XYZ file of C-alpha atoms in Angstrom:
362
model
C -14.233 -0.997 13.979
C -17.364 -1.635 16.040
C -15.296 -1.682 19.228
C -13.865 1.775 18.574
C -15.780 4.774 19.857
C -15.056 8.162 18.304
C -16.074 11.134 20.426
C -17.841 14.173 19.023
C -14.821 16.346 19.788
C -12.513 14.012 17.856
C -14.852 13.978 14.877
C -15.156 17.779 14.720
C -11.392 18.254 15.018
C -10.635 15.693 12.315
C -13.204 17.230 9.952
C -11.723 20.694 10.502
C -8.158 19.495 9.854
C -9.219 17.455 6.838
C -10.889 20.366 5.054
C -8.379 22.983 6.162
C -5.404 20.817 5.128
C -5.808 21.240 1.387
C -8.258 24.138 1.563
C -5.642 26.530 2.928
C -3.330 25.561 0.067
C -5.736 25.434 -2.877
C -8.777 27.604 -2.119
C -7.063 31.058 -2.177
C -5.511 30.351 -5.565
C -8.658 28.851 -7.120
C -10.896 31.661 -5.856
C -8.433 34.341 -7.030
C -8.884 33.151 -10.620
C -12.326 34.797 -10.528
C -12.101 37.503 -7.878
C -9.431 38.895 -5.565
C -10.928 41.823 -3.667
C -14.138 39.946 -2.896
C -12.504 36.569 -2.328
C -13.362 36.699 1.374
C -17.073 36.679 0.464
C -16.639 33.349 -1.321
C -15.284 31.841 1.892
C -18.299 33.137 3.795
C -20.422 31.182 1.321
C -18.643 28.015 2.488
C -21.391 27.760 5.073
C -23.895 26.947 2.294
C -21.959 23.859 1.223
C -21.466 22.817 4.847
C -25.176 23.040 5.614
C -25.950 21.074 2.447
C -23.576 18.350 3.645
C -25.109 18.329 7.132
C -28.620 18.099 5.688
C -27.632 15.188 3.464
C -26.072 13.394 6.433
C -29.215 13.947 8.524
C -31.450 12.436 5.832
C -29.139 9.458 5.313
C -28.770 8.674 9.034
C -32.501 8.941 9.607
C -33.216 6.486 6.791
C -30.271 4.169 7.532
C -29.329 4.460 11.213
C -26.056 2.971 12.457
C -24.833 2.181 8.949
C -21.900 3.702 7.184
C -22.236 4.760 3.555
C -21.044 1.543 1.911
C -23.104 -0.682 4.222
C -26.143 1.502 3.673
C -25.851 1.319 -0.102
C -25.600 -2.473 -0.039
C -28.564 -2.782 2.353
C -30.666 -0.424 0.242
C -29.965 -1.557 -3.310
C -29.072 -5.195 -2.666
C -25.813 -7.131 -2.994
C -25.282 -6.494 -6.709
C -26.624 -3.025 -7.483
C -25.544 -1.835 -4.072
C -21.978 -2.903 -4.737
C -22.037 -1.054 -8.045
C -22.881 2.170 -6.219
C -20.190 1.347 -3.656
C -17.613 0.871 -6.400
C -18.479 4.314 -7.773
C -17.902 5.748 -4.282
C -14.640 3.814 -3.857
C -13.355 5.026 -7.225
C -14.161 8.583 -6.120
C -12.305 8.016 -2.848
C -9.313 6.598 -4.679
C -9.124 9.583 -7.038
C -9.372 11.990 -4.115
C -6.573 10.168 -2.288
C -4.424 10.390 -5.415
C -5.217 14.105 -5.705
C -4.324 14.795 -2.071
C -1.050 12.897 -2.348
C -0.200 14.741 -5.567
C -0.791 18.026 -3.750
C 1.581 16.876 -1.003
C 4.283 15.935 -3.492
C 4.016 19.233 -5.339
C 3.834 21.369 -2.189
C 6.819 19.750 -0.477
C 8.883 19.761 -3.659
C 8.315 23.473 -4.229
C 8.647 24.680 -0.644
C 11.321 22.680 1.184
C 12.732 19.808 -0.924
C 13.240 21.126 -4.470
C 16.025 18.645 -5.264
C 14.186 15.554 -4.056
C 12.219 13.602 -6.687
C 8.501 13.928 -6.132
C 7.948 10.175 -6.313
C 10.291 9.715 -3.335
C 8.340 12.300 -1.344
C 5.067 10.580 -2.185
C 6.388 7.130 -1.331
C 7.689 8.187 2.085
C 4.499 10.077 2.863
C 2.205 7.221 1.844
C 4.292 4.690 3.780
C 3.656 6.594 7.002
C -0.035 7.081 6.201
C -0.487 3.386 5.403
C 1.029 2.383 8.730
C -1.218 4.848 10.562
C -4.293 3.435 8.826
C -3.086 -0.117 9.506
C -3.070 0.669 13.235
C -6.721 1.699 13.145
C -9.105 4.640 13.195
C -8.271 5.523 16.793
C -4.693 6.356 15.799
C -5.971 8.669 13.062
C -8.265 10.469 15.505
C -5.546 10.776 18.150
C -3.227 12.373 15.609
C -5.880 15.012 15.017
C -5.923 15.818 18.723
C -2.132 15.756 18.978
C -1.532 18.793 16.755
C -4.094 21.022 18.497
C -1.526 22.558 20.928
C 0.804 23.377 18.033
C -2.027 25.016 16.088
C -3.235 27.045 19.070
C 0.289 28.267 19.795
C 1.459 29.084 16.275
C -1.634 30.150 14.309
C -2.570 33.294 16.319
C 1.071 34.448 16.213
C 1.260 34.076 12.421
C -2.072 35.860 12.009
C -0.986 38.771 14.223
C 2.421 39.190 12.586
C 0.959 38.963 9.066
C -1.542 41.733 9.792
C 1.342 44.200 10.193
C 1.819 44.050 6.406
C -1.874 44.128 5.570
C -3.390 46.859 3.412
C -7.152 47.130 3.879
C -7.486 49.037 0.599
C -6.740 45.788 -1.272
C -10.213 44.636 -0.187
C -11.952 47.699 -1.611
C -14.334 48.393 -3.234
C -16.659 45.590 -2.159
C -18.617 43.901 -4.988
C -17.280 46.312 -7.575
C -17.770 43.627 -10.261
C -21.058 42.308 -8.884
C -21.935 38.861 -7.572
C -21.076 36.791 -10.639
C -17.288 36.497 -9.994
C -17.976 35.773 -6.324
C -20.424 32.989 -7.081
C -18.137 31.477 -9.730
C -15.247 31.540 -7.273
C -17.396 29.891 -4.605
C -17.975 26.756 -6.701
C -14.736 25.049 -5.658
C -14.948 25.668 -1.885
C -18.716 25.044 -1.722
C -19.043 22.024 -4.028
C -15.670 20.406 -3.434
C -14.198 21.084 -0.025
C -17.452 21.633 1.877
C -18.903 18.362 0.572
C -15.829 16.505 1.843
C -17.468 16.750 5.269
C -19.664 13.853 4.131
C -16.694 11.507 4.419
C -17.894 11.237 8.026
C -20.725 9.005 6.786
C -18.116 6.292 6.366
C -17.367 6.480 10.126
C -20.938 6.238 11.433
C -20.467 2.788 12.980
C -17.501 4.023 15.023
C -19.284 7.048 16.506
C -20.472 6.989 20.079
C -23.676 8.735 19.031
C -24.389 8.775 15.305
C -27.511 10.937 15.642
C -25.398 13.956 16.550
C -23.326 13.712 13.351
C -25.246 16.469 11.474
C -24.816 18.822 14.444
C -21.101 18.079 14.572
C -20.834 18.801 10.857
C -22.542 22.159 11.402
C -20.054 22.922 14.176
C -17.134 22.043 11.902
C -18.677 24.189 9.146
C -18.883 27.210 11.443
C -15.255 26.827 12.540
C -14.027 26.349 8.972
C -16.008 29.317 7.649
C -14.443 31.635 10.218
C -10.912 30.306 9.681
C -11.054 30.350 5.886
C -12.536 33.852 5.839
C -9.889 35.241 8.183
C -7.113 33.576 6.194
C -8.506 34.938 2.929
C -8.836 38.494 4.273
C -5.274 38.554 5.574
C -3.864 36.938 2.423
C -5.621 39.373 0.097
C -4.597 42.314 2.262
C -0.936 41.283 2.201
C -0.279 40.013 -1.335
C -2.989 42.013 -3.110
C -3.692 41.433 -6.795
C -0.678 39.138 -7.139
C -2.812 36.472 -5.430
C -4.273 35.529 -8.806
C -0.990 34.145 -10.130
C 0.696 32.887 -6.950
C 0.436 29.116 -6.552
C 0.554 29.362 -2.741
C -0.700 32.819 -1.666
C -0.861 31.942 2.038
C 2.767 30.803 1.965
C 3.818 34.126 0.464
C 1.844 35.901 3.179
C 3.750 34.081 5.905
C 7.051 34.688 4.129
C 6.421 38.426 4.335
C 6.853 38.318 8.122
C 10.108 39.902 9.227
C 11.017 41.162 12.700
C 14.390 42.834 12.448
C 17.168 40.410 11.642
C 16.245 37.931 14.332
C 12.908 36.461 13.279
C 12.673 35.321 9.676
C 11.535 32.323 7.627
C 8.461 31.574 9.723
C 7.118 29.819 6.655
C 8.776 26.700 8.079
C 6.092 26.621 10.772
C 3.420 27.027 8.114
C 4.806 24.129 6.082
C 4.929 21.938 9.209
C 1.300 22.778 9.942
C 0.163 22.068 6.389
C 2.003 18.750 6.283
C 0.574 17.692 9.653
C -3.016 18.375 8.616
C -2.601 16.821 5.160
C -1.295 13.624 6.766
C -4.431 13.533 8.923
C -6.632 14.089 5.874
C -4.892 11.335 3.933
C -5.273 9.036 6.923
C -9.002 9.762 7.173
C -9.724 9.275 3.471
C -7.465 6.248 3.074
C -9.050 4.587 6.096
C -12.511 5.268 4.663
C -11.401 3.654 1.388
C -10.026 0.583 3.165
C -13.238 0.210 5.176
C -15.263 0.463 1.993
C -13.163 -2.199 0.320
C -13.713 -4.437 3.334
C -17.497 -4.003 3.115
C -17.734 -4.491 -0.649
C -15.444 -7.508 -0.927
C -16.238 -9.008 2.516
C -12.681 -8.847 3.797
C -11.860 -9.816 7.364
C -10.191 -6.481 8.184
C -9.368 -3.116 6.657
C -5.695 -3.864 7.372
C -5.549 -6.146 4.349
C -5.850 -3.096 2.087
C -3.900 -0.544 4.141
C -0.378 -1.169 2.814
C -1.157 -2.425 -0.694
C -3.781 0.309 -1.097
C -1.176 2.875 -0.097
C 1.098 1.752 -2.917
C -1.887 1.853 -5.264
C -2.576 5.478 -4.314
C 1.098 6.382 -4.703
C 1.151 4.970 -8.243
C -2.123 6.678 -9.120
C -0.919 10.105 -7.999
C 1.476 10.152 -10.966
C -0.610 8.126 -13.398
C -3.583 10.512 -13.187
C -1.766 13.817 -12.655
C 1.482 14.139 -14.541
C 1.704 17.846 -13.746
C 0.363 20.330 -11.229
C -1.739 21.965 -13.956
C -3.641 18.733 -14.553
C -4.333 18.446 -10.827
C -5.559 22.053 -10.610
C -7.831 21.498 -13.618
C -9.353 18.428 -11.944
C -9.978 20.282 -8.682
C -11.527 23.372 -10.284
C -13.163 21.945 -13.400
C -14.121 18.319 -12.772
C -14.351 17.783 -9.017
C -17.446 19.950 -8.216
C -19.848 17.955 -10.412
C -18.193 14.676 -9.419
C -18.589 15.519 -5.726
C -22.252 16.467 -6.067
C -23.145 13.190 -7.786
C -21.124 11.034 -5.379
C -21.742 12.721 -2.033
C -25.176 14.282 -2.480
C -27.144 12.388 -5.119
C -26.168 8.834 -4.172
C -26.795 9.109 -0.372
C -30.103 10.940 -0.929
C -31.158 8.345 -3.500
C -30.361 5.567 -1.019
C -32.386 7.294 1.705
C -35.342 7.800 -0.641
C -35.321 4.167 -1.831
C -35.111 2.864 1.732
C -38.057 5.054 2.714
C -40.148 3.701 -0.174
C -39.210 0.126 0.702
C -40.359 0.600 4.289
C -43.626 2.167 3.172
C -44.197 -0.731 0.737
C -43.759 -3.263 3.550
C -46.445 -1.538 5.572
């Protein structure tokens, strides 16, 4: 991994795809459980979680330069206690990988392959992801760059065509129920998806310039805030109050596009885009897990865990989440607190302990 150099552009693009991959599928539904008309305000608040992530990364990198998260924890707390913290982080990563794969299985089964068993979908998906991770981090980053032309060509067209069916009155009146529903709806995007930006701490050793990581995270936060807000405004304007009980509101928004009898079923392009970005996200998180396993157990390469770890994730996606409802409950009810402890408290604690150790040596 030390020979690989990830550019700032690659990092920003991969972070954007990773958050947008599942965010575009889950966030509109989860936010709509608390507020529909003001749901776009909750996406504006995404910037708060992104800045919190960038600040945490800045503190960690300043205290532990040129170290990824697992290496930094071991260096800070020692070989035994440090590995205990690393195992907590690796368990979190494993659960997130299982959650992402379960989302893929459910999404594909509902949208395009209703007669295919979900375990077959998950197995085929994880086989491809495992091979991508086996080939190395550069392949994962290149895949993120590869889909940019498709996104730039298709996304503006879908946005423009969807706006023809948009009713601005669905967004009115603003803050009719006050701030409480907005803030409750913002918990999932701000304390779950925004904190996922901190997965970049596991790639510090591969960056060309690790000091610019917080700035790159801020850039990704700005891009994601704009995209999520625009998507939420259009979705609410098209589907209206039915957003609160639709599992995939954005999909229904795209399905509403009709141009005569010639242009229909553009939701196929949406599904292709979602699947492409989710594969990138799974590749990023699975690679981070394999690298962490290598650091904790002193393996010679991350490749040792790529294929077997992929099967482990595939099995866990069904063992932990037997239904979509269980997965949604984990994302909305359990994940926020779990993410704060794992991605905020542990890195900040490591930075604080390292600072005290350096002051004690002086």
